[in-house]
N, CA and C atoms as an extended XYZ file, in Angstrom:
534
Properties=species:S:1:pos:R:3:atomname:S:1:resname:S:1:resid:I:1 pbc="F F F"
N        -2.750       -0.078       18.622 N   UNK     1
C        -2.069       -1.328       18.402 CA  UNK     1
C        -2.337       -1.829       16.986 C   UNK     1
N        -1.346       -1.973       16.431 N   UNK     2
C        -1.497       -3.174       14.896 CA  UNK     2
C        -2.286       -3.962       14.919 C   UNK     2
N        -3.525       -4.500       14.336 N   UNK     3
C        -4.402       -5.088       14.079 CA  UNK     3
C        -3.892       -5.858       12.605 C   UNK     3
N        -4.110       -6.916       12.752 N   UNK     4
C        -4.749       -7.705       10.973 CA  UNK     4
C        -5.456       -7.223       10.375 C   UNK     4
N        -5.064       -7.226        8.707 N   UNK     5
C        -6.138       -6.343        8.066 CA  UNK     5
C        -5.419       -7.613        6.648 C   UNK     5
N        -6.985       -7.386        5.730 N   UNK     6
C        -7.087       -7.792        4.761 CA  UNK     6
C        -7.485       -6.478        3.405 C   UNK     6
N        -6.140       -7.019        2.416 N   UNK     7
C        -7.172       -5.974        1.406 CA  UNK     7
C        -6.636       -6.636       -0.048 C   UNK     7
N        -7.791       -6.077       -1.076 N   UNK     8
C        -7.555       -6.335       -2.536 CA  UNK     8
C        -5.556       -6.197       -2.875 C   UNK     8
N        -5.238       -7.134       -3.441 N   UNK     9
C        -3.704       -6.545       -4.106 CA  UNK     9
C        -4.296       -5.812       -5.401 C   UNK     9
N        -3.751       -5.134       -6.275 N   UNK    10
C        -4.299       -4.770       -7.618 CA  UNK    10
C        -4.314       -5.845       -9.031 C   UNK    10
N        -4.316       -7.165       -8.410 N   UNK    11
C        -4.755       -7.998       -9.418 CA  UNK    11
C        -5.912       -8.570       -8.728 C   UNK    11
N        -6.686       -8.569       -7.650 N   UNK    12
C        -7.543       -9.145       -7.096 CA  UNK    12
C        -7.865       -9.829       -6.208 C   UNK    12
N        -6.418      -10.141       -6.160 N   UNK    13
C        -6.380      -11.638       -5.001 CA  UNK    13
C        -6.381      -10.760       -3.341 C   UNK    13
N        -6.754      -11.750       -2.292 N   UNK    14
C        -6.331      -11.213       -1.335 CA  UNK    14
C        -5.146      -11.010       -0.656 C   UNK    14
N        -4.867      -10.074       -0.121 N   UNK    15
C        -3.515       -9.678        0.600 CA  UNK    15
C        -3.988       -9.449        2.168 C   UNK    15
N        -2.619       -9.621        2.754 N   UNK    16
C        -2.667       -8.974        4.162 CA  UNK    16
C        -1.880       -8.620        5.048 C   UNK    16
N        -2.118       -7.855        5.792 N   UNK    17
C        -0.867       -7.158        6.590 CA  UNK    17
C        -1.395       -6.402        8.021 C   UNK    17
N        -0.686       -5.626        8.264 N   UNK    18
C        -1.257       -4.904       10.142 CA  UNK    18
C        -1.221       -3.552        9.742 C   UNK    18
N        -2.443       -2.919       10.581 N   UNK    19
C        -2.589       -1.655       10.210 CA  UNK    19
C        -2.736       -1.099       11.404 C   UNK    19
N        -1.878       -0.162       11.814 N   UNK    20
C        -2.553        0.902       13.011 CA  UNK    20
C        -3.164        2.001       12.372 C   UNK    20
N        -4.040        2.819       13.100 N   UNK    21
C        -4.426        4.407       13.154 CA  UNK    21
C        -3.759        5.400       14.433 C   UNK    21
N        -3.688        6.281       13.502 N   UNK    22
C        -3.306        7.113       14.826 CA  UNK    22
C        -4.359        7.638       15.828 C   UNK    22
N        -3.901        7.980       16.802 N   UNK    23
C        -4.931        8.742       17.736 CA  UNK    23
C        -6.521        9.714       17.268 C   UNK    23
N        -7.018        9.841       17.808 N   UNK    24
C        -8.111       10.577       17.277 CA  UNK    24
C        -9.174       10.237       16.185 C   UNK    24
N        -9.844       11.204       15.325 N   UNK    25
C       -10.885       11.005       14.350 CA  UNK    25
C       -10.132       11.535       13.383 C   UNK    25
N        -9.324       12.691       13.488 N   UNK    26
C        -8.956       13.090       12.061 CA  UNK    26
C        -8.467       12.099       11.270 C   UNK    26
N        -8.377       12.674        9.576 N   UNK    27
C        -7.989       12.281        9.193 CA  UNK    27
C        -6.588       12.590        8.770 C   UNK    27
N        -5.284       11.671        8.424 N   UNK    28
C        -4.276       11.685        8.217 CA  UNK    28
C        -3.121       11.172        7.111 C   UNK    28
N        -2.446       11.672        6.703 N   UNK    29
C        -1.297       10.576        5.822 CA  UNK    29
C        -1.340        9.660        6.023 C   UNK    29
N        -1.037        8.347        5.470 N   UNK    30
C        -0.832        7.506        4.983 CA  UNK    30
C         0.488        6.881        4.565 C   UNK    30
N         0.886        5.725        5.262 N   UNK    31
C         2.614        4.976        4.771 CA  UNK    31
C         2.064        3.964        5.317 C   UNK    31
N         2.982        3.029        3.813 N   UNK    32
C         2.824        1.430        3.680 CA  UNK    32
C         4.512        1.450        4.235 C   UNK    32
N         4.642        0.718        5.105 N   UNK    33
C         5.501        0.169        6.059 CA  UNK    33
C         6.378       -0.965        5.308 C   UNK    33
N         7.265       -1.395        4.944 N   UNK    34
C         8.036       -2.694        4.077 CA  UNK    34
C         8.953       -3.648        4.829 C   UNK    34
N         8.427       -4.533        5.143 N   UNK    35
C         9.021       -5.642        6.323 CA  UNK    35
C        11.043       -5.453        5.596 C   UNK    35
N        11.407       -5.852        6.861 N   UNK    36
C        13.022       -6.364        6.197 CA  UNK    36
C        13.125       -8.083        6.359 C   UNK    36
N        13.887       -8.893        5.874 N   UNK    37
C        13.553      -10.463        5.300 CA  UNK    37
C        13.659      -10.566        6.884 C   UNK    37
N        13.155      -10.512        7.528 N   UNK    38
C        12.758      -11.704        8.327 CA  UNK    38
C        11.005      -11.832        8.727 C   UNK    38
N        10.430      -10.967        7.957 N   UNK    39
C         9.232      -10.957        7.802 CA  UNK    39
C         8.378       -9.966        8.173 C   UNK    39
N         6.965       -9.733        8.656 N   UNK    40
C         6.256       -9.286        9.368 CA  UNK    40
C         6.692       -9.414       10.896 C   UNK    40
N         7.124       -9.008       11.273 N   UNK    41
C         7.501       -9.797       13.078 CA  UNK    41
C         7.635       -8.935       14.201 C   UNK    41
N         7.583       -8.813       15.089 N   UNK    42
C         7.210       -8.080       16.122 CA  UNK    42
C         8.154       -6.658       16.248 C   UNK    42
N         9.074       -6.529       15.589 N   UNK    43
C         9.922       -5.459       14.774 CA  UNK    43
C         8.667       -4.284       14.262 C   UNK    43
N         8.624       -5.103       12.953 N   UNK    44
C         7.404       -4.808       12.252 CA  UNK    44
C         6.066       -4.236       12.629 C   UNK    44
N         5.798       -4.854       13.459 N   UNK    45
C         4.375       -4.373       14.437 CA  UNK    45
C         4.495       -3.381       14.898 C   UNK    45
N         5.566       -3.402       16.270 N   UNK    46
C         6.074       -1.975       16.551 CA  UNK    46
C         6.472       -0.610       15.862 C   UNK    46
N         6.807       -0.809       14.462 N   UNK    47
C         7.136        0.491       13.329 CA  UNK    47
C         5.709        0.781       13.344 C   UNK    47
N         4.711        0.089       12.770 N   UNK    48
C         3.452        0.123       12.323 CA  UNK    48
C         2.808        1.226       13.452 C   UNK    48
N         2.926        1.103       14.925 N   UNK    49
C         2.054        1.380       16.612 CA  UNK    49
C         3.121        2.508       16.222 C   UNK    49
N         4.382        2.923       15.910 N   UNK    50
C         5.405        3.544       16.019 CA  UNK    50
C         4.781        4.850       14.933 C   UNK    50
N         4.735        4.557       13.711 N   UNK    51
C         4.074        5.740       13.178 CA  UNK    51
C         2.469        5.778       13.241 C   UNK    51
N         2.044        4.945       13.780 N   UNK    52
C         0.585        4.988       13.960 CA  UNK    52
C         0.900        6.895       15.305 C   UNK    52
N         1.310        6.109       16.175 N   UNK    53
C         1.489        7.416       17.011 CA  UNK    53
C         2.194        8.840       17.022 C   UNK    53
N         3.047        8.246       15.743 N   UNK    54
C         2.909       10.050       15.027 CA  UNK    54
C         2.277       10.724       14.120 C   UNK    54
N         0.866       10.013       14.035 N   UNK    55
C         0.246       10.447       13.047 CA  UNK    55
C        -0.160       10.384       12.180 C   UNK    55
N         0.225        8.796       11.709 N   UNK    56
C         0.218        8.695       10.470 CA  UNK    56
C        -1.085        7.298       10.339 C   UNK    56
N        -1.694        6.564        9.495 N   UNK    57
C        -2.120        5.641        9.106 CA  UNK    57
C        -1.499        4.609        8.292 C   UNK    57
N        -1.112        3.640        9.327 N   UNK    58
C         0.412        2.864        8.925 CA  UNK    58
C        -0.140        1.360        8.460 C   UNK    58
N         0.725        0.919        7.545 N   UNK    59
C         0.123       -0.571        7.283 CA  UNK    59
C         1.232       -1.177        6.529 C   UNK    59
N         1.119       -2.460        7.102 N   UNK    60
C         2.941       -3.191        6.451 CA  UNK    60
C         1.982       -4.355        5.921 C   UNK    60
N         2.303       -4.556        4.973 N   UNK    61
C         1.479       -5.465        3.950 CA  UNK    61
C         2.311       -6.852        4.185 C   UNK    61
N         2.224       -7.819        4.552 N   UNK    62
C         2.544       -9.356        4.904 CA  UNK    62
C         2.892       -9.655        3.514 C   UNK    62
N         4.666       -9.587        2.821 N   UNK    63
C         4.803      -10.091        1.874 CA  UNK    63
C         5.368      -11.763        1.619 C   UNK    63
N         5.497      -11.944        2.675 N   UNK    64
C         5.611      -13.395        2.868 CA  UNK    64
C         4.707      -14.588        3.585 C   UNK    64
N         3.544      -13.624        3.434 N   UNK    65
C         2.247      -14.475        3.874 CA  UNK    65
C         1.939      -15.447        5.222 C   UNK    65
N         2.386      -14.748        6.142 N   UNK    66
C         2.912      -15.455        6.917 CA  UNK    66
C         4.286      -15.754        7.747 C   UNK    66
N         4.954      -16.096        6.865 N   UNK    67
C         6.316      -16.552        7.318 CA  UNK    67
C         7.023      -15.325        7.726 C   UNK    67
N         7.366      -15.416        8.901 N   UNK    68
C         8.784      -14.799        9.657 CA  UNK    68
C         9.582      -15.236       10.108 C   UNK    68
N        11.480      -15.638       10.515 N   UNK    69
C        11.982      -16.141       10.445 CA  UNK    69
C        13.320      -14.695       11.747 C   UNK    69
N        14.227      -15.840       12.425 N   UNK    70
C        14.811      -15.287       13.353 CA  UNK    70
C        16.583      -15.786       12.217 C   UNK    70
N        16.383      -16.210       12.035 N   UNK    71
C        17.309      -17.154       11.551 CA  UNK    71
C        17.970      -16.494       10.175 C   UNK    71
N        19.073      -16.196        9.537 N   UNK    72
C        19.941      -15.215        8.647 CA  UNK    72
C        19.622      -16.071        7.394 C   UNK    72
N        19.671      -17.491        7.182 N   UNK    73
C        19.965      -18.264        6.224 CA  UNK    73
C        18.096      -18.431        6.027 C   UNK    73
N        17.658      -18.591        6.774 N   UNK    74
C        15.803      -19.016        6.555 CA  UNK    74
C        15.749      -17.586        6.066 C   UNK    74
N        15.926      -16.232        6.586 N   UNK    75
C        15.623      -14.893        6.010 CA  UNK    75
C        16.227      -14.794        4.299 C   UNK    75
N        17.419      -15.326        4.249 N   UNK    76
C        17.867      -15.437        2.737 CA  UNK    76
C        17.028      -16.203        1.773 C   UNK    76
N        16.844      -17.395        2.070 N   UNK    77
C        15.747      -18.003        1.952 CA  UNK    77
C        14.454      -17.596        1.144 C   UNK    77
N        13.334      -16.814        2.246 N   UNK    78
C        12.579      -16.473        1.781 CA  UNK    78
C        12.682      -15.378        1.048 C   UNK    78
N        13.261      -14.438        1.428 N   UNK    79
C        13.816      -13.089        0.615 CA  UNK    79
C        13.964      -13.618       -0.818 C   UNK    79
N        15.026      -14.191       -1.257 N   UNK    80
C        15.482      -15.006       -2.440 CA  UNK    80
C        13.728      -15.639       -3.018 C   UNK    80
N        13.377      -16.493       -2.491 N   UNK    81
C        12.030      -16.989       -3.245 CA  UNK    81
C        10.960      -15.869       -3.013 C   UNK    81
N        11.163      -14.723       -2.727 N   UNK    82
C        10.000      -13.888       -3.429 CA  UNK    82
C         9.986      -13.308       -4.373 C   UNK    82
N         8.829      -13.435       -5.226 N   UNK    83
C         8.384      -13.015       -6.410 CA  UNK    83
C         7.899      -11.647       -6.599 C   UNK    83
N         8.980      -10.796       -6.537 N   UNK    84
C         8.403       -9.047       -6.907 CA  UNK    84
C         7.346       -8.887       -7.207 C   UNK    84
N         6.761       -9.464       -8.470 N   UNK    85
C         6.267       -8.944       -9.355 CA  UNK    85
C         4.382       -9.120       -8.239 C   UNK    85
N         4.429      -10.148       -7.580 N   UNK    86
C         3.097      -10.367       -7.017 CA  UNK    86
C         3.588       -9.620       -5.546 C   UNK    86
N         4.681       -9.457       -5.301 N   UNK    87
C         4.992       -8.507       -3.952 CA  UNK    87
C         4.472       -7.232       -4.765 C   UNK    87
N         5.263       -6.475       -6.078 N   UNK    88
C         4.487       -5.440       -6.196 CA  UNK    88
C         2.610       -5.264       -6.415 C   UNK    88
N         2.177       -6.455       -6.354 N   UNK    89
C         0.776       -6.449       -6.930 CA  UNK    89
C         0.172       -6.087       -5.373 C   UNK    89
N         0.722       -6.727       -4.395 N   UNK    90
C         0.221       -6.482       -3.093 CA  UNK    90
C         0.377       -4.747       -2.564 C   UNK    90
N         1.651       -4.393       -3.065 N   UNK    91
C         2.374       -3.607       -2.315 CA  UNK    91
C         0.901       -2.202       -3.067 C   UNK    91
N         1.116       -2.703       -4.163 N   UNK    92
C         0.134       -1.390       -4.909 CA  UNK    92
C        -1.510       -1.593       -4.467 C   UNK    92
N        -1.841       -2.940       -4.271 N   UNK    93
C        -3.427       -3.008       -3.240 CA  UNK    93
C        -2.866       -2.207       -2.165 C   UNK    93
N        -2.044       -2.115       -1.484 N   UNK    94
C        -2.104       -1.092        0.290 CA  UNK    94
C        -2.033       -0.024       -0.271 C   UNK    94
N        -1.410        0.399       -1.448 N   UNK    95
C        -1.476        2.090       -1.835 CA  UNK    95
C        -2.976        2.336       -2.007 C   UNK    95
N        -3.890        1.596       -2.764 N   UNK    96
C        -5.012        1.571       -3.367 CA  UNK    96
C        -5.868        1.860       -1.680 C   UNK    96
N        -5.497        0.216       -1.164 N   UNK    97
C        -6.668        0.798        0.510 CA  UNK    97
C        -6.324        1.970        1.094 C   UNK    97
N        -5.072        2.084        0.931 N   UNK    98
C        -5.046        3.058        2.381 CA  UNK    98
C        -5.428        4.663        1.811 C   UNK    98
N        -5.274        5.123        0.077 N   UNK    99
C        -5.413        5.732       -0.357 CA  UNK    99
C        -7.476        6.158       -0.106 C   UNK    99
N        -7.950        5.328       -0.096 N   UNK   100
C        -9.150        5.102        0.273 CA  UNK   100
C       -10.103        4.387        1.582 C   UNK   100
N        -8.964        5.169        2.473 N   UNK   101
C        -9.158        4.022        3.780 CA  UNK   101
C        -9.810        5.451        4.691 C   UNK   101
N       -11.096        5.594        5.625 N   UNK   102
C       -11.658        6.450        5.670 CA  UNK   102
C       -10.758        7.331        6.390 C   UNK   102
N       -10.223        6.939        7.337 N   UNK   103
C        -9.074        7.894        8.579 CA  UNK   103
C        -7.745        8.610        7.334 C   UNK   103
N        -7.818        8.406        6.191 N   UNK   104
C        -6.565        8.394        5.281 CA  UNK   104
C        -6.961        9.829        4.707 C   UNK   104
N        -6.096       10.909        4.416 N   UNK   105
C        -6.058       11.538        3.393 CA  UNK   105
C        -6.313       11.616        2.080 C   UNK   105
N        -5.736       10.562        1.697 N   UNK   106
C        -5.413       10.393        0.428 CA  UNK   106
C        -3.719       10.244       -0.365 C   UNK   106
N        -3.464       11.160        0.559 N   UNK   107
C        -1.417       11.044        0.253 CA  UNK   107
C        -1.203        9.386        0.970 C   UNK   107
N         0.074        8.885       -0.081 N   UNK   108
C         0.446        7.620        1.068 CA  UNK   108
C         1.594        7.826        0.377 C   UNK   108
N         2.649        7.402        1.101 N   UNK   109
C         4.035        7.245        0.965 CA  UNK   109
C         4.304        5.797        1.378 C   UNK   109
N         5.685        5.454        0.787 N   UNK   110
C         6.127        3.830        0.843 CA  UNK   110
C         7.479        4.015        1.784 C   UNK   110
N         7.647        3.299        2.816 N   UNK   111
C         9.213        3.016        3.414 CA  UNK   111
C         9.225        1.621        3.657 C   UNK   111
N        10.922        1.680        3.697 N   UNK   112
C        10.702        0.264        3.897 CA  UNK   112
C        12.470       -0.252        4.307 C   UNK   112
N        12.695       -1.035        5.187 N   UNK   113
C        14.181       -1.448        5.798 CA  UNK   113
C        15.078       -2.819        5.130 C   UNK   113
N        16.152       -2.455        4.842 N   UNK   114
C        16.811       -3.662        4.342 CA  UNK   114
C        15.771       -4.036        2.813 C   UNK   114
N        15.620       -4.894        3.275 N   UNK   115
C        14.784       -5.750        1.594 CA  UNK   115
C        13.425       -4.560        1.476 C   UNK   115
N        12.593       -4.426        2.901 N   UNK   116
C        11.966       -3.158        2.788 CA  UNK   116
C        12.238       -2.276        2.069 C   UNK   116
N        13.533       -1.603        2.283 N   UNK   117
C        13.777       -0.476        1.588 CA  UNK   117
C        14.339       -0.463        0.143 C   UNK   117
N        14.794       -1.762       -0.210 N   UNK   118
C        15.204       -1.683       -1.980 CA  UNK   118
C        13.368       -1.798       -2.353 C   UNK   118
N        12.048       -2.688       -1.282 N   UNK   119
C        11.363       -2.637       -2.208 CA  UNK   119
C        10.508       -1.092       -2.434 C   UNK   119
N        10.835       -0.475       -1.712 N   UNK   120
C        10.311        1.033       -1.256 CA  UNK   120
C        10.594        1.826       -2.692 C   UNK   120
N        12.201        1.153       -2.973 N   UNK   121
C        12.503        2.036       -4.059 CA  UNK   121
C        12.033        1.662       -5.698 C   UNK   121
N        11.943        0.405       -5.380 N   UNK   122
C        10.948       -0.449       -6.363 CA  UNK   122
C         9.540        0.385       -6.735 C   UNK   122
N         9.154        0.176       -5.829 N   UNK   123
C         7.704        0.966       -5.235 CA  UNK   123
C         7.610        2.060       -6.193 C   UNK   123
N         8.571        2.944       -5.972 N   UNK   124
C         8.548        4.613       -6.346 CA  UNK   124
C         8.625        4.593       -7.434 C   UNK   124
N         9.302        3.422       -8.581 N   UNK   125
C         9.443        3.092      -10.159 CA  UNK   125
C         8.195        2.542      -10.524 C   UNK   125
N         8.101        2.416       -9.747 N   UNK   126
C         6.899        1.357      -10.828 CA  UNK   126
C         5.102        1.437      -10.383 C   UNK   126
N         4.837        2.247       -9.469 N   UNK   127
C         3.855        3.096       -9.088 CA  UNK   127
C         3.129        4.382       -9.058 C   UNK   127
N         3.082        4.873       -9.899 N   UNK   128
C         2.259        6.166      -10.036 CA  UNK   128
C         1.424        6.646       -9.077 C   UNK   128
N         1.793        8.011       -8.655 N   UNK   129
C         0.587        8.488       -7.225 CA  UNK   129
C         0.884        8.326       -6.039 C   UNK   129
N         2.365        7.778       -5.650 N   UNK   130
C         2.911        8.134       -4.216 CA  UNK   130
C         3.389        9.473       -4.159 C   UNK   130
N         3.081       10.061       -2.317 N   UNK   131
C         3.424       10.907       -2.083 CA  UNK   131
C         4.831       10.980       -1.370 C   UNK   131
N         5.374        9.694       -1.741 N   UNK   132
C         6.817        9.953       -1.085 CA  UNK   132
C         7.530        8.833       -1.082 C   UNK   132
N         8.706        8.654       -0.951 N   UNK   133
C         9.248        7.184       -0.807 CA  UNK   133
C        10.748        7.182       -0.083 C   UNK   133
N        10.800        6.867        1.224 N   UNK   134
C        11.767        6.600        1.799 CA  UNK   134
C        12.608        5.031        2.216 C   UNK   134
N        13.932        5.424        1.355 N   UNK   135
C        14.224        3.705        1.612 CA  UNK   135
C        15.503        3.828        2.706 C   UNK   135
N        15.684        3.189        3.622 N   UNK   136
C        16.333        3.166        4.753 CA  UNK   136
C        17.534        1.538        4.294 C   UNK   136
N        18.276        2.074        3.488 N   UNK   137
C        19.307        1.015        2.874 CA  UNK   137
C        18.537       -0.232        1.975 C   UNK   137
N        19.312       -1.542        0.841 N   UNK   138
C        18.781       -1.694        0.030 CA  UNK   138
C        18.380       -1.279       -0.949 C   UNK   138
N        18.458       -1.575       -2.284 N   UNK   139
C        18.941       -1.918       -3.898 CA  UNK   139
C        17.938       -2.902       -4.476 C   UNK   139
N        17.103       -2.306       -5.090 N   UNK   140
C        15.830       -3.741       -5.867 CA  UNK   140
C        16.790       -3.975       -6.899 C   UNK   140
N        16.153       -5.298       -7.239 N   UNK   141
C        16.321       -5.969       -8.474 CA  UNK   141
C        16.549       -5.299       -9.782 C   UNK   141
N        17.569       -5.013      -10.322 N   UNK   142
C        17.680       -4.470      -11.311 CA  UNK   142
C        16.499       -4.766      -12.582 C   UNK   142
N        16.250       -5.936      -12.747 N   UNK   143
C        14.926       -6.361      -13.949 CA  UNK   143
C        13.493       -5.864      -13.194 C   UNK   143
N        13.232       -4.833      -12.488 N   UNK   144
C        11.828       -4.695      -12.482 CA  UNK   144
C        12.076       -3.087      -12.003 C   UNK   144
N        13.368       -2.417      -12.111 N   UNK   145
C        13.126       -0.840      -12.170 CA  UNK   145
C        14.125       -0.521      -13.216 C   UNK   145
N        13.164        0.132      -14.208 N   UNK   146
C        13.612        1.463      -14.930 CA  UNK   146
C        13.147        2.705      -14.701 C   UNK   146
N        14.925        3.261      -13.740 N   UNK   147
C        14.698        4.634      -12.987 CA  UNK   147
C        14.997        5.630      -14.075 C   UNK   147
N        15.171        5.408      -15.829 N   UNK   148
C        15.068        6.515      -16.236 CA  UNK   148
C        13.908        6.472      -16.861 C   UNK   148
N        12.634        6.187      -17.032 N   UNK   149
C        11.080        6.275      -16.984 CA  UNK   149
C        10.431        6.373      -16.245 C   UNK   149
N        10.858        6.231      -15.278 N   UNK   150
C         9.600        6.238      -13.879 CA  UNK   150
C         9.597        7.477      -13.499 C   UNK   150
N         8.043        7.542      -13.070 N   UNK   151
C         7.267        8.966      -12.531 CA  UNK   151
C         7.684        8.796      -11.236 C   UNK   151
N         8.745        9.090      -10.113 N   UNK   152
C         8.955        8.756       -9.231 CA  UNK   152
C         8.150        9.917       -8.098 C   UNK   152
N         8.210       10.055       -7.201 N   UNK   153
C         7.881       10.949       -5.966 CA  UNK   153
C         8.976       11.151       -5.401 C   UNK   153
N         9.235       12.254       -4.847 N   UNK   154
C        10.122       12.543       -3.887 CA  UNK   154
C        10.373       11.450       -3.334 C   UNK   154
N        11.587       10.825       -3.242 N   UNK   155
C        12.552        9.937       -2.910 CA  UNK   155
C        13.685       10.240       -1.913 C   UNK   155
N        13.903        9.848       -0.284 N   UNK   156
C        14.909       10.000        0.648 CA  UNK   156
C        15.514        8.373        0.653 C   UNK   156
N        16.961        8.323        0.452 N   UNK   157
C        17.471        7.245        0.738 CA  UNK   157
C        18.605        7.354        2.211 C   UNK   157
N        18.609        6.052        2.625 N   UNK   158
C        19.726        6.030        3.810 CA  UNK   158
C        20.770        4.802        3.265 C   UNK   158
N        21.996        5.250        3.162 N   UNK   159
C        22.666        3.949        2.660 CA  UNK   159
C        23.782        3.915        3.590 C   UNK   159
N        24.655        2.671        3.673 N   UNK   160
C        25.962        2.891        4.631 CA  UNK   160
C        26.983        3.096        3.612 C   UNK   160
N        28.621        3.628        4.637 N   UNK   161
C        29.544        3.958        3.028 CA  UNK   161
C        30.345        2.362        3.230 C   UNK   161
N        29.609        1.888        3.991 N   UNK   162
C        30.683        0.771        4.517 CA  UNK   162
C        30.489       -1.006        4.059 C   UNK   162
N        28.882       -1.510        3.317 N   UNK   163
C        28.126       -1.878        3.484 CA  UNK   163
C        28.693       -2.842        2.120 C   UNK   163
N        28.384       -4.083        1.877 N   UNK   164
C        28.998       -4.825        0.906 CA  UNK   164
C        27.461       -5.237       -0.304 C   UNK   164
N        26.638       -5.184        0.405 N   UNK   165
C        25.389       -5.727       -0.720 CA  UNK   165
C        24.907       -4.884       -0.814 C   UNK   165
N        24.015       -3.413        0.019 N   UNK   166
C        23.403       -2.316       -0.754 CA  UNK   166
C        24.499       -1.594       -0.426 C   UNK   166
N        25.618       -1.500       -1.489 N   UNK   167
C        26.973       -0.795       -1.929 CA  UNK   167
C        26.982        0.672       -2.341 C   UNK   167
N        27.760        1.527       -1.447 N   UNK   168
C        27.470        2.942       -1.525 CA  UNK   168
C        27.615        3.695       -2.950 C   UNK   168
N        28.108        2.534       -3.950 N   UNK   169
C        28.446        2.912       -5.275 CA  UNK   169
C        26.916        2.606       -5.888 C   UNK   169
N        26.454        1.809       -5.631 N   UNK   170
C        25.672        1.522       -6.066 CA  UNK   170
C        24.248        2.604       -5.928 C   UNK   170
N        23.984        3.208       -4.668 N   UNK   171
C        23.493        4.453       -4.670 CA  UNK   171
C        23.785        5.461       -5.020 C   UNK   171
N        24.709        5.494       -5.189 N   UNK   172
C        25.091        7.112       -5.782 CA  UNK   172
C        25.025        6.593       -7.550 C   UNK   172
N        24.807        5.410       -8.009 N   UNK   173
C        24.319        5.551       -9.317 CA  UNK   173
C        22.982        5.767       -9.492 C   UNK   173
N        22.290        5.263       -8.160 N   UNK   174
C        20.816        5.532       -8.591 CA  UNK   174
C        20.334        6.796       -8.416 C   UNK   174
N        21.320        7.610       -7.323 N   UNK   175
C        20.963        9.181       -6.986 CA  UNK   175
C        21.029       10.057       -8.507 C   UNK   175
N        22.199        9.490       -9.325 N   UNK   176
C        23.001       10.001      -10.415 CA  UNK   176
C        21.588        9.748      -11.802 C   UNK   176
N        21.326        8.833      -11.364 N   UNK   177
C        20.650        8.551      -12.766 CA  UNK   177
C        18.664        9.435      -12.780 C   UNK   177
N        18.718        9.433      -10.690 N   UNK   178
C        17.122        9.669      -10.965 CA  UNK   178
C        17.429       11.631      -11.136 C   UNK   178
């Protein structure tokens, strides 16, 4: 089961989020889990118990500190007032713990759904030392990735052809450019 967990972000401050383990003593891979805007929420938990039980050492880092929301316009909301730049400071503390978390390998990969998954792809630009990055639809912010500098990792995207905000044109420029 997902537990609360606290860890360093890579500027210092504290962060936090839910972490399962998988079964057993071994040790295993590693994936940071990426809420979609309605928060950490019982969605969320379940992905976490969900790859905890295939194996993996799963942890979705609480980028809205709290707040989860059922509601489309409160999810726009907070989505809209988050600040990347301290979401990426968190997002790179869970690479850092889990990279050094004793049940962990050492490999960690980033996924992540909806806002999850543009920040997944965020993630893969602007992080050095992932072993993977899967984004399951969603488009980051154009001002905080440059995909023709980034050391990326193997990168799987899921996009729709049908979809009006993460726009199928819009992936196939980022497929085109990485």
């Amino acid at each position: 089961m997902a537990e609360n967990v606290s860890f360093p972000s890579r500027k210092g401050d504290t962060a936090h989020g839910v972490i399962a383990l998988p079964p057993g003593d071994a040790r295993a891979p590693a994936v940071v889990i990426l809420q979609e805007w309605w928060g950490v929420n019982a969605h969320i938990h379940s992905l976490v118990d969900r790859l905890a039980a295939e194996g993996f050492v799963a942890l979705a880092p609480d980028l809205y500190h709290g707040q989860t929301t059922k509601d489309a316009g409160e999810a726009q909301r907070l989505m809209t007032e988050l600040k990347w730049s301290v979401a990426l400071e968190e997002i790179a503390g869970a690479v850092e713990f889990l990279k050094g978390h004793p049940r962990a390998t050492g490999k960690v990969g980033v996924t992540g759904f909806c806002m999850g998954g543009a920040g997944a792809l965020l993630t893969a630009c602007n992080l050095p030392g992932l072993s993977a990055a899967v984004a399951f639809y969603g488009i980051p912010p154009a001002q905080y990735v440059d995909w023709k500098s980034a050391e990326t990792p193997p990168i799987q995207c899921h996009f729709s052809s049908r979809d009006q905000w993460a726009r199928a044109d819009s992936a196939a420029a980022i497929r085109d450019t990485l």
